[in-house]
Amino acid sequence: GAGVSQSPSNKVTEKGKDVELRCDPISGHTALYWYRQSLGQGLEFLIYFQGNSAPDKSGLPSDRFSAERTGGSVSTLTIQRTQQEDSAVYLCASSLILPEAFFGQGTRLTVV
Amino acid sequence: EDQVTQSPEALRLQEGESSSLNCSYTVSGLRGLFWYRQDPGKGPEFLFTLYSAGEEKEKERLKATLTKKESFLHITAPKPEDSATYLCAVSNYGGSQGNLIFGKGTKLSVKP
């Protein structure tokens, strides 16, 4: 079947604007994760959804970041009032067997 | 503080020249250790999960091993198509299952 799909693949936005990044996980996968990867840095955990449980938001860097997962499937990561330090590749992953996660291609966000 | 350190940062090999990549970790309680492969412009691809010291996993030319302080990814007779960045990550019992702590990776280049 299809893998994890993320859109858009690239996003350039002006500082101060809000952006929404979308993730379509693999059908049937109950767990969904968001990570971000900055140049020269390791992957940084942002948020984790598992079934109907309350999400683990402990990795969100500020209150400008939020995420939701509708109907246990599609997820949207929203960044409000973007800053230049938000520039990174945002990766979504899903899994059925924790934590053998399958990652999407990522959304490259550039804040200018 | 839980952390993962990978070495070397970069490794250049000739085709057929076997070697090992190192992943040292410090965690409060290891739930599991994971190896991923990442090609440029793509999301990480899951390779292995190791849960306890002494465990080994193999896949084609790759073999992963685990001790109480580190993991090795052994590459036997590598081919140019093995060129990629190899990421190590750990999950600890103090965090949620979705909160993986990643190292910065080892960039492997295999020359024909």
PDB file of C-alpha atoms in Angstrom:
ATOM      1  CA  GLY A   1       0.000   0.000   0.000  1.00  0.00           C
ATOM      2  CA  ALA A   2       0.946   3.671  -0.055  1.00  0.00           C
ATOM      3  CA  GLY A   3       3.460   5.014   2.416  1.00  0.00           C
ATOM      4  CA  VAL A   4       3.217   8.065   4.658  1.00  0.00           C
ATOM      5  CA  SER A   5       2.346  11.099   2.571  1.00  0.00           C
ATOM      6  CA  GLN A   6       3.244  14.652   3.544  1.00  0.00           C
ATOM      7  CA  SER A   7       2.225  17.895   1.919  1.00  0.00           C
ATOM      8  CA  PRO A   8       3.448  20.262   0.789  1.00  0.00           C
ATOM      9  CA  SER A   9       6.923  18.899   0.047  1.00  0.00           C
ATOM     10  CA  ASN A  10       8.344  22.416   0.181  1.00  0.00           C
ATOM     11  CA  LYS A  11       6.991  25.567   1.780  1.00  0.00           C
ATOM     12  CA  VAL A  12       8.473  29.047   1.751  1.00  0.00           C
ATOM     13  CA  THR A  13       6.761  31.515   4.028  1.00  0.00           C
ATOM     14  CA  GLU A  14       7.341  34.994   5.314  1.00  0.00           C
ATOM     15  CA  LYS A  15       8.307  35.547   8.920  1.00  0.00           C
ATOM     16  CA  GLY A  16       5.208  36.066  11.042  1.00  0.00           C
ATOM     17  CA  LYS A  17       2.857  34.059   8.813  1.00  0.00           C
ATOM     18  CA  ASP A  18       1.074  30.882   9.951  1.00  0.00           C
ATOM     19  CA  VAL A  19       1.690  27.558   8.169  1.00  0.00           C
ATOM     20  CA  GLU A  20      -0.060  24.198   8.152  1.00  0.00           C
ATOM     21  CA  LEU A  21       1.719  20.969   7.336  1.00  0.00           C
ATOM     22  CA  ARG A  22      -0.261  17.839   6.543  1.00  0.00           C
ATOM     23  CA  CYS A  23       0.449  14.180   7.134  1.00  0.00           C
ATOM     24  CA  ASP A  24      -1.495  11.191   5.780  1.00  0.00           C
ATOM     25  CA  PRO A  25      -0.317   8.105   7.665  1.00  0.00           C
ATOM     26  CA  ILE A  26      -0.358   4.537   6.426  1.00  0.00           C
ATOM     27  CA  SER A  27      -3.891   3.185   6.646  1.00  0.00           C
ATOM     28  CA  GLY A  28      -4.486   1.273   9.874  1.00  0.00           C
ATOM     29  CA  HIS A  29      -1.480   2.662  11.708  1.00  0.00           C
ATOM     30  CA  THR A  30      -2.573   3.766  15.153  1.00  0.00           C
ATOM     31  CA  ALA A  31       0.522   5.742  16.118  1.00  0.00           C
ATOM     32  CA  LEU A  32       1.599   8.982  14.457  1.00  0.00           C
ATOM     33  CA  TYR A  33       4.669  11.095  15.181  1.00  0.00           C
ATOM     34  CA  TRP A  34       6.029  14.468  14.175  1.00  0.00           C
ATOM     35  CA  TYR A  35       9.756  15.190  14.225  1.00  0.00           C
ATOM     36  CA  ARG A  36      11.832  17.986  12.816  1.00  0.00           C
ATOM     37  CA  GLN A  37      15.320  17.845  11.382  1.00  0.00           C
ATOM     38  CA  SER A  38      17.476  20.945  11.254  1.00  0.00           C
ATOM     39  CA  LEU A  39      20.690  21.173   9.270  1.00  0.00           C
ATOM     40  CA  GLY A  40      23.466  19.384  11.115  1.00  0.00           C
ATOM     41  CA  GLN A  41      21.165  18.306  13.921  1.00  0.00           C
ATOM     42  CA  GLY A  42      19.555  15.038  14.822  1.00  0.00           C
ATOM     43  CA  LEU A  43      15.847  14.449  14.548  1.00  0.00           C
ATOM     44  CA  GLU A  44      13.974  16.321  17.279  1.00  0.00           C
ATOM     45  CA  PHE A  45      10.745  14.870  18.698  1.00  0.00           C
ATOM     46  CA  LEU A  46       7.746  17.169  18.542  1.00  0.00           C
ATOM     47  CA  ILE A  47       4.519  15.279  19.258  1.00  0.00           C
ATOM     48  CA  TYR A  48       3.133  11.729  19.354  1.00  0.00           C
ATOM     49  CA  PHE A  49      -0.431  10.468  18.891  1.00  0.00           C
ATOM     50  CA  GLN A  50      -1.475   6.936  19.853  1.00  0.00           C
ATOM     51  CA  GLY A  51      -5.028   5.868  19.178  1.00  0.00           C
ATOM     52  CA  ASN A  52      -7.542   7.772  21.286  1.00  0.00           C
ATOM     53  CA  SER A  53      -5.055   8.545  24.063  1.00  0.00           C
ATOM     54  CA  ALA A  54      -4.040  12.092  24.909  1.00  0.00           C
ATOM     55  CA  PRO A  55      -1.083  13.061  22.699  1.00  0.00           C
ATOM     56  CA  ASP A  56       2.428  13.457  24.082  1.00  0.00           C
ATOM     57  CA  LYS A  57       3.131  17.118  23.339  1.00  0.00           C
ATOM     58  CA  SER A  58       6.308  17.304  25.393  1.00  0.00           C
ATOM     59  CA  GLY A  59       8.517  18.040  22.382  1.00  0.00           C
ATOM     60  CA  LEU A  60       6.682  21.076  21.038  1.00  0.00           C
ATOM     61  CA  PRO A  61       9.220  23.931  21.314  1.00  0.00           C
ATOM     62  CA  SER A  62       6.745  26.729  22.019  1.00  0.00           C
ATOM     63  CA  ASP A  63       3.044  27.534  22.165  1.00  0.00           C
ATOM     64  CA  ARG A  64       3.262  28.656  18.544  1.00  0.00           C
ATOM     65  CA  PHE A  65       3.308  24.986  17.614  1.00  0.00           C
ATOM     66  CA  SER A  66       0.213  22.798  17.729  1.00  0.00           C
ATOM     67  CA  ALA A  67      -0.964  19.592  16.101  1.00  0.00           C
ATOM     68  CA  GLU A  68      -4.149  17.669  15.763  1.00  0.00           C
ATOM     69  CA  ARG A  69      -5.155  14.312  14.409  1.00  0.00           C
ATOM     70  CA  THR A  70      -8.650  13.995  13.032  1.00  0.00           C
ATOM     71  CA  GLY A  71     -10.532  10.707  13.066  1.00  0.00           C
ATOM     72  CA  GLY A  72      -7.431   8.828  14.069  1.00  0.00           C
ATOM     73  CA  SER A  73      -5.953   9.375  10.624  1.00  0.00           C
ATOM     74  CA  VAL A  74      -4.782  12.617   9.013  1.00  0.00           C
ATOM     75  CA  SER A  75      -2.697  14.985  11.120  1.00  0.00           C
ATOM     76  CA  THR A  76      -1.959  18.684  10.741  1.00  0.00           C
ATOM     77  CA  LEU A  77       0.976  20.482  12.345  1.00  0.00           C
ATOM     78  CA  THR A  78       0.379  24.219  12.651  1.00  0.00           C
ATOM     79  CA  ILE A  79       3.069  26.795  13.297  1.00  0.00           C
ATOM     80  CA  GLN A  80       1.808  30.269  14.120  1.00  0.00           C
ATOM     81  CA  ARG A  81       3.778  33.471  13.642  1.00  0.00           C
ATOM     82  CA  THR A  82       6.685  31.642  12.035  1.00  0.00           C
ATOM     83  CA  GLN A  83      10.237  32.610  12.904  1.00  0.00           C
ATOM     84  CA  GLN A  84      13.447  32.004  10.968  1.00  0.00           C
ATOM     85  CA  GLU A  85      14.554  29.412  13.520  1.00  0.00           C
ATOM     86  CA  ASP A  86      11.504  27.342  12.541  1.00  0.00           C
ATOM     87  CA  SER A  87      13.184  26.588   9.190  1.00  0.00           C
ATOM     88  CA  ALA A  88      13.754  22.838   9.053  1.00  0.00           C
ATOM     89  CA  VAL A  89      12.477  19.621   7.524  1.00  0.00           C
ATOM     90  CA  TYR A  90       9.345  18.464   9.320  1.00  0.00           C
ATOM     91  CA  LEU A  91       8.964  14.678   9.253  1.00  0.00           C
ATOM     92  CA  CYS A  92       5.859  12.678   9.985  1.00  0.00           C
ATOM     93  CA  ALA A  93       5.886   8.964  10.738  1.00  0.00           C
ATOM     94  CA  SER A  94       3.320   6.326  11.543  1.00  0.00           C
ATOM     95  CA  SER A  95       3.515   2.836  12.957  1.00  0.00           C
ATOM     96  CA  LEU A  96       1.462  -0.172  13.876  1.00  0.00           C
ATOM     97  CA  ILE A  97       4.149  -1.933  15.904  1.00  0.00           C
ATOM     98  CA  LEU A  98       5.799   0.568  18.175  1.00  0.00           C
ATOM     99  CA  PRO A  99       8.182   2.062  17.448  1.00  0.00           C
ATOM    100  CA  GLU A 100       9.019   0.639  14.038  1.00  0.00           C
ATOM    101  CA  ALA A 101       8.072   3.902  12.435  1.00  0.00           C
ATOM    102  CA  PHE A 102       7.640   4.542   8.737  1.00  0.00           C
ATOM    103  CA  PHE A 103       8.569   8.080   7.806  1.00  0.00           C
ATOM    104  CA  GLY A 104       7.257  10.316   5.067  1.00  0.00           C
ATOM    105  CA  GLN A 105       9.474  12.345   2.759  1.00  0.00           C
ATOM    106  CA  GLY A 106       9.113  15.420   4.928  1.00  0.00           C
ATOM    107  CA  THR A 107       8.118  19.035   4.362  1.00  0.00           C
ATOM    108  CA  ARG A 108      11.011  21.441   3.936  1.00  0.00           C
ATOM    109  CA  LEU A 109       9.967  24.717   5.567  1.00  0.00           C
ATOM    110  CA  THR A 110      11.886  27.887   4.836  1.00  0.00           C
ATOM    111  CA  VAL A 111      11.002  31.062   6.703  1.00  0.00           C
ATOM    112  CA  VAL A 112      12.276  34.219   5.000  1.00  0.00           C
TER     113      VAL A 112
ATOM    114  CA  GLU B   1      20.116  13.539  30.576  1.00  0.00           C
ATOM    115  CA  ASP B   2      19.389  10.880  27.983  1.00  0.00           C
ATOM    116  CA  GLN B   3      21.561  11.178  24.910  1.00  0.00           C
ATOM    117  CA  VAL B   4      22.802   9.335  21.853  1.00  0.00           C
ATOM    118  CA  THR B   5      26.232   9.872  20.292  1.00  0.00           C
ATOM    119  CA  GLN B   6      27.200   8.402  16.936  1.00  0.00           C
ATOM    120  CA  SER B   7      30.691   8.013  15.567  1.00  0.00           C
ATOM    121  CA  PRO B   8      32.297   8.646  13.250  1.00  0.00           C
ATOM    122  CA  GLU B   9      30.376  11.595  11.790  1.00  0.00           C
ATOM    123  CA  ALA B  10      31.449  10.516   8.314  1.00  0.00           C
ATOM    124  CA  LEU B  11      33.028   7.352   6.939  1.00  0.00           C
ATOM    125  CA  ARG B  12      34.440   6.710   3.496  1.00  0.00           C
ATOM    126  CA  LEU B  13      34.944   3.121   2.408  1.00  0.00           C
ATOM    127  CA  GLN B  14      36.002   1.366  -0.730  1.00  0.00           C
ATOM    128  CA  GLU B  15      33.566  -1.166  -2.109  1.00  0.00           C
ATOM    129  CA  GLY B  16      34.112  -4.441  -0.258  1.00  0.00           C
ATOM    130  CA  GLU B  17      35.872  -2.794   2.709  1.00  0.00           C
ATOM    131  CA  SER B  18      34.004  -3.890   5.836  1.00  0.00           C
ATOM    132  CA  SER B  19      33.646  -1.562   8.833  1.00  0.00           C
ATOM    133  CA  SER B  20      31.468  -0.656  11.821  1.00  0.00           C
ATOM    134  CA  LEU B  21      29.473   2.354  12.926  1.00  0.00           C
ATOM    135  CA  ASN B  22      29.134   3.133  16.628  1.00  0.00           C
ATOM    136  CA  CYS B  23      26.175   4.383  18.658  1.00  0.00           C
ATOM    137  CA  SER B  24      26.810   5.156  22.327  1.00  0.00           C
ATOM    138  CA  TYR B  25      23.847   5.905  24.530  1.00  0.00           C
ATOM    139  CA  THR B  26      22.988   6.962  28.048  1.00  0.00           C
ATOM    140  CA  VAL B  27      19.391   6.498  29.090  1.00  0.00           C
ATOM    141  CA  SER B  28      17.614   6.054  32.377  1.00  0.00           C
ATOM    142  CA  GLY B  29      16.013   2.821  31.248  1.00  0.00           C
ATOM    143  CA  LEU B  30      16.353   1.450  27.730  1.00  0.00           C
ATOM    144  CA  ARG B  31      13.093   0.410  26.133  1.00  0.00           C
ATOM    145  CA  GLY B  32      14.729  -0.201  22.754  1.00  0.00           C
ATOM    146  CA  LEU B  33      17.430   0.924  20.326  1.00  0.00           C
ATOM    147  CA  PHE B  34      16.708   1.514  16.655  1.00  0.00           C
ATOM    148  CA  TRP B  35      18.716   1.898  13.487  1.00  0.00           C
ATOM    149  CA  TYR B  36      17.463   3.839  10.481  1.00  0.00           C
ATOM    150  CA  ARG B  37      18.918   4.617   7.073  1.00  0.00           C
ATOM    151  CA  GLN B  38      18.320   8.026   5.496  1.00  0.00           C
ATOM    152  CA  ASP B  39      18.988   8.894   1.867  1.00  0.00           C
ATOM    153  CA  PRO B  40      19.304  12.551   0.820  1.00  0.00           C
ATOM    154  CA  GLY B  41      15.951  14.283   0.556  1.00  0.00           C
ATOM    155  CA  LYS B  42      14.051  11.351   2.044  1.00  0.00           C
ATOM    156  CA  GLY B  43      12.694  10.347   5.404  1.00  0.00           C
ATOM    157  CA  PRO B  44      14.473   7.736   7.532  1.00  0.00           C
ATOM    158  CA  GLU B  45      13.909   4.095   6.634  1.00  0.00           C
ATOM    159  CA  PHE B  46      13.568   1.639   9.516  1.00  0.00           C
ATOM    160  CA  LEU B  47      16.263  -1.064   9.684  1.00  0.00           C
ATOM    161  CA  PHE B  48      16.421  -2.760  13.094  1.00  0.00           C
ATOM    162  CA  THR B  49      15.126  -2.793  16.647  1.00  0.00           C
ATOM    163  CA  LEU B  50      17.251  -4.172  19.496  1.00  0.00           C
ATOM    164  CA  TYR B  51      15.829  -4.586  22.972  1.00  0.00           C
ATOM    165  CA  SER B  52      18.422  -6.217  25.206  1.00  0.00           C
ATOM    166  CA  ALA B  53      22.185  -6.549  25.557  1.00  0.00           C
ATOM    167  CA  GLY B  54      23.563  -9.418  23.514  1.00  0.00           C
ATOM    168  CA  GLU B  55      20.841  -9.216  20.907  1.00  0.00           C
ATOM    169  CA  GLU B  56      21.841  -9.203  17.216  1.00  0.00           C
ATOM    170  CA  LYS B  57      19.854  -8.553  14.035  1.00  0.00           C
ATOM    171  CA  GLU B  58      20.939  -9.034  10.408  1.00  0.00           C
ATOM    172  CA  LYS B  59      19.698  -7.812   7.068  1.00  0.00           C
ATOM    173  CA  GLU B  60      21.700  -8.407   3.909  1.00  0.00           C
ATOM    174  CA  ARG B  61      25.129  -6.811   4.464  1.00  0.00           C
ATOM    175  CA  LEU B  62      24.138  -5.169   7.755  1.00  0.00           C
ATOM    176  CA  LYS B  63      24.326  -6.571  11.268  1.00  0.00           C
ATOM    177  CA  ALA B  64      23.372  -4.666  14.402  1.00  0.00           C
ATOM    178  CA  THR B  65      24.561  -5.596  17.880  1.00  0.00           C
ATOM    179  CA  LEU B  66      23.767  -4.211  21.322  1.00  0.00           C
ATOM    180  CA  THR B  67      25.596  -3.949  24.638  1.00  0.00           C
ATOM    181  CA  LYS B  68      24.576  -2.117  27.797  1.00  0.00           C
ATOM    182  CA  LYS B  69      26.289   1.071  26.643  1.00  0.00           C
ATOM    183  CA  GLU B  70      26.497   0.997  22.861  1.00  0.00           C
ATOM    184  CA  SER B  71      25.375  -0.518  19.610  1.00  0.00           C
ATOM    185  CA  PHE B  72      27.346  -1.300  16.500  1.00  0.00           C
ATOM    186  CA  LEU B  73      26.167  -1.460  12.924  1.00  0.00           C
ATOM    187  CA  HIS B  74      28.532  -3.727  11.071  1.00  0.00           C
ATOM    188  CA  ILE B  75      28.680  -3.421   7.299  1.00  0.00           C
ATOM    189  CA  THR B  76      30.185  -6.391   5.500  1.00  0.00           C
ATOM    190  CA  ALA B  77      31.564  -5.972   1.974  1.00  0.00           C
ATOM    191  CA  PRO B  78      29.633  -2.744   1.350  1.00  0.00           C
ATOM    192  CA  LYS B  79      28.429  -1.663  -2.071  1.00  0.00           C
ATOM    193  CA  PRO B  80      27.966   1.886  -3.404  1.00  0.00           C
ATOM    194  CA  GLU B  81      24.208   1.575  -2.864  1.00  0.00           C
ATOM    195  CA  ASP B  82      24.851   1.320   0.879  1.00  0.00           C
ATOM    196  CA  SER B  83      25.894   4.976   0.830  1.00  0.00           C
ATOM    197  CA  ALA B  84      23.528   6.890   3.116  1.00  0.00           C
ATOM    198  CA  THR B  85      23.308   8.446   6.550  1.00  0.00           C
ATOM    199  CA  TYR B  86      22.709   5.887   9.275  1.00  0.00           C
ATOM    200  CA  LEU B  87      20.764   7.061  12.298  1.00  0.00           C
ATOM    201  CA  CYS B  88      20.605   5.523  15.740  1.00  0.00           C
ATOM    202  CA  ALA B  89      17.765   6.251  18.172  1.00  0.00           C
ATOM    203  CA  VAL B  90      16.692   5.094  21.609  1.00  0.00           C
ATOM    204  CA  SER B  91      13.428   4.938  23.475  1.00  0.00           C
ATOM    205  CA  ASN B  92      13.447   5.042  27.254  1.00  0.00           C
ATOM    206  CA  TYR B  93      10.922   4.026  29.854  1.00  0.00           C
ATOM    207  CA  GLY B  94      10.832   7.581  31.175  1.00  0.00           C
ATOM    208  CA  GLY B  95       9.238   8.887  28.018  1.00  0.00           C
ATOM    209  CA  SER B  96       6.371   7.920  25.765  1.00  0.00           C
ATOM    210  CA  GLN B  97       6.925   5.212  23.183  1.00  0.00           C
ATOM    211  CA  GLY B  98       6.783   7.798  20.439  1.00  0.00           C
ATOM    212  CA  ASN B  99       9.553   9.959  21.885  1.00  0.00           C
ATOM    213  CA  LEU B 100      12.673   8.645  20.215  1.00  0.00           C
ATOM    214  CA  ILE B 101      16.031  10.273  20.976  1.00  0.00           C
ATOM    215  CA  PHE B 102      18.121  10.366  17.825  1.00  0.00           C
ATOM    216  CA  GLY B 103      21.847  10.707  17.278  1.00  0.00           C
ATOM    217  CA  LYS B 104      23.166  13.020  14.579  1.00  0.00           C
ATOM    218  CA  GLY B 105      24.015  10.136  12.303  1.00  0.00           C
ATOM    219  CA  THR B 106      26.991   8.720  10.446  1.00  0.00           C
ATOM    220  CA  LYS B 107      27.274   9.621   6.775  1.00  0.00           C
ATOM    221  CA  LEU B 108      28.619   6.615   4.908  1.00  0.00           C
ATOM    222  CA  SER B 109      30.116   6.889   1.443  1.00  0.00           C
ATOM    223  CA  VAL B 110      31.100   3.737  -0.426  1.00  0.00           C
ATOM    224  CA  LYS B 111      33.246   4.256  -3.506  1.00  0.00           C
ATOM    225  CA  PRO B 112      33.354   1.702  -6.347  1.00  0.00           C
TER     226      PRO B 112
END
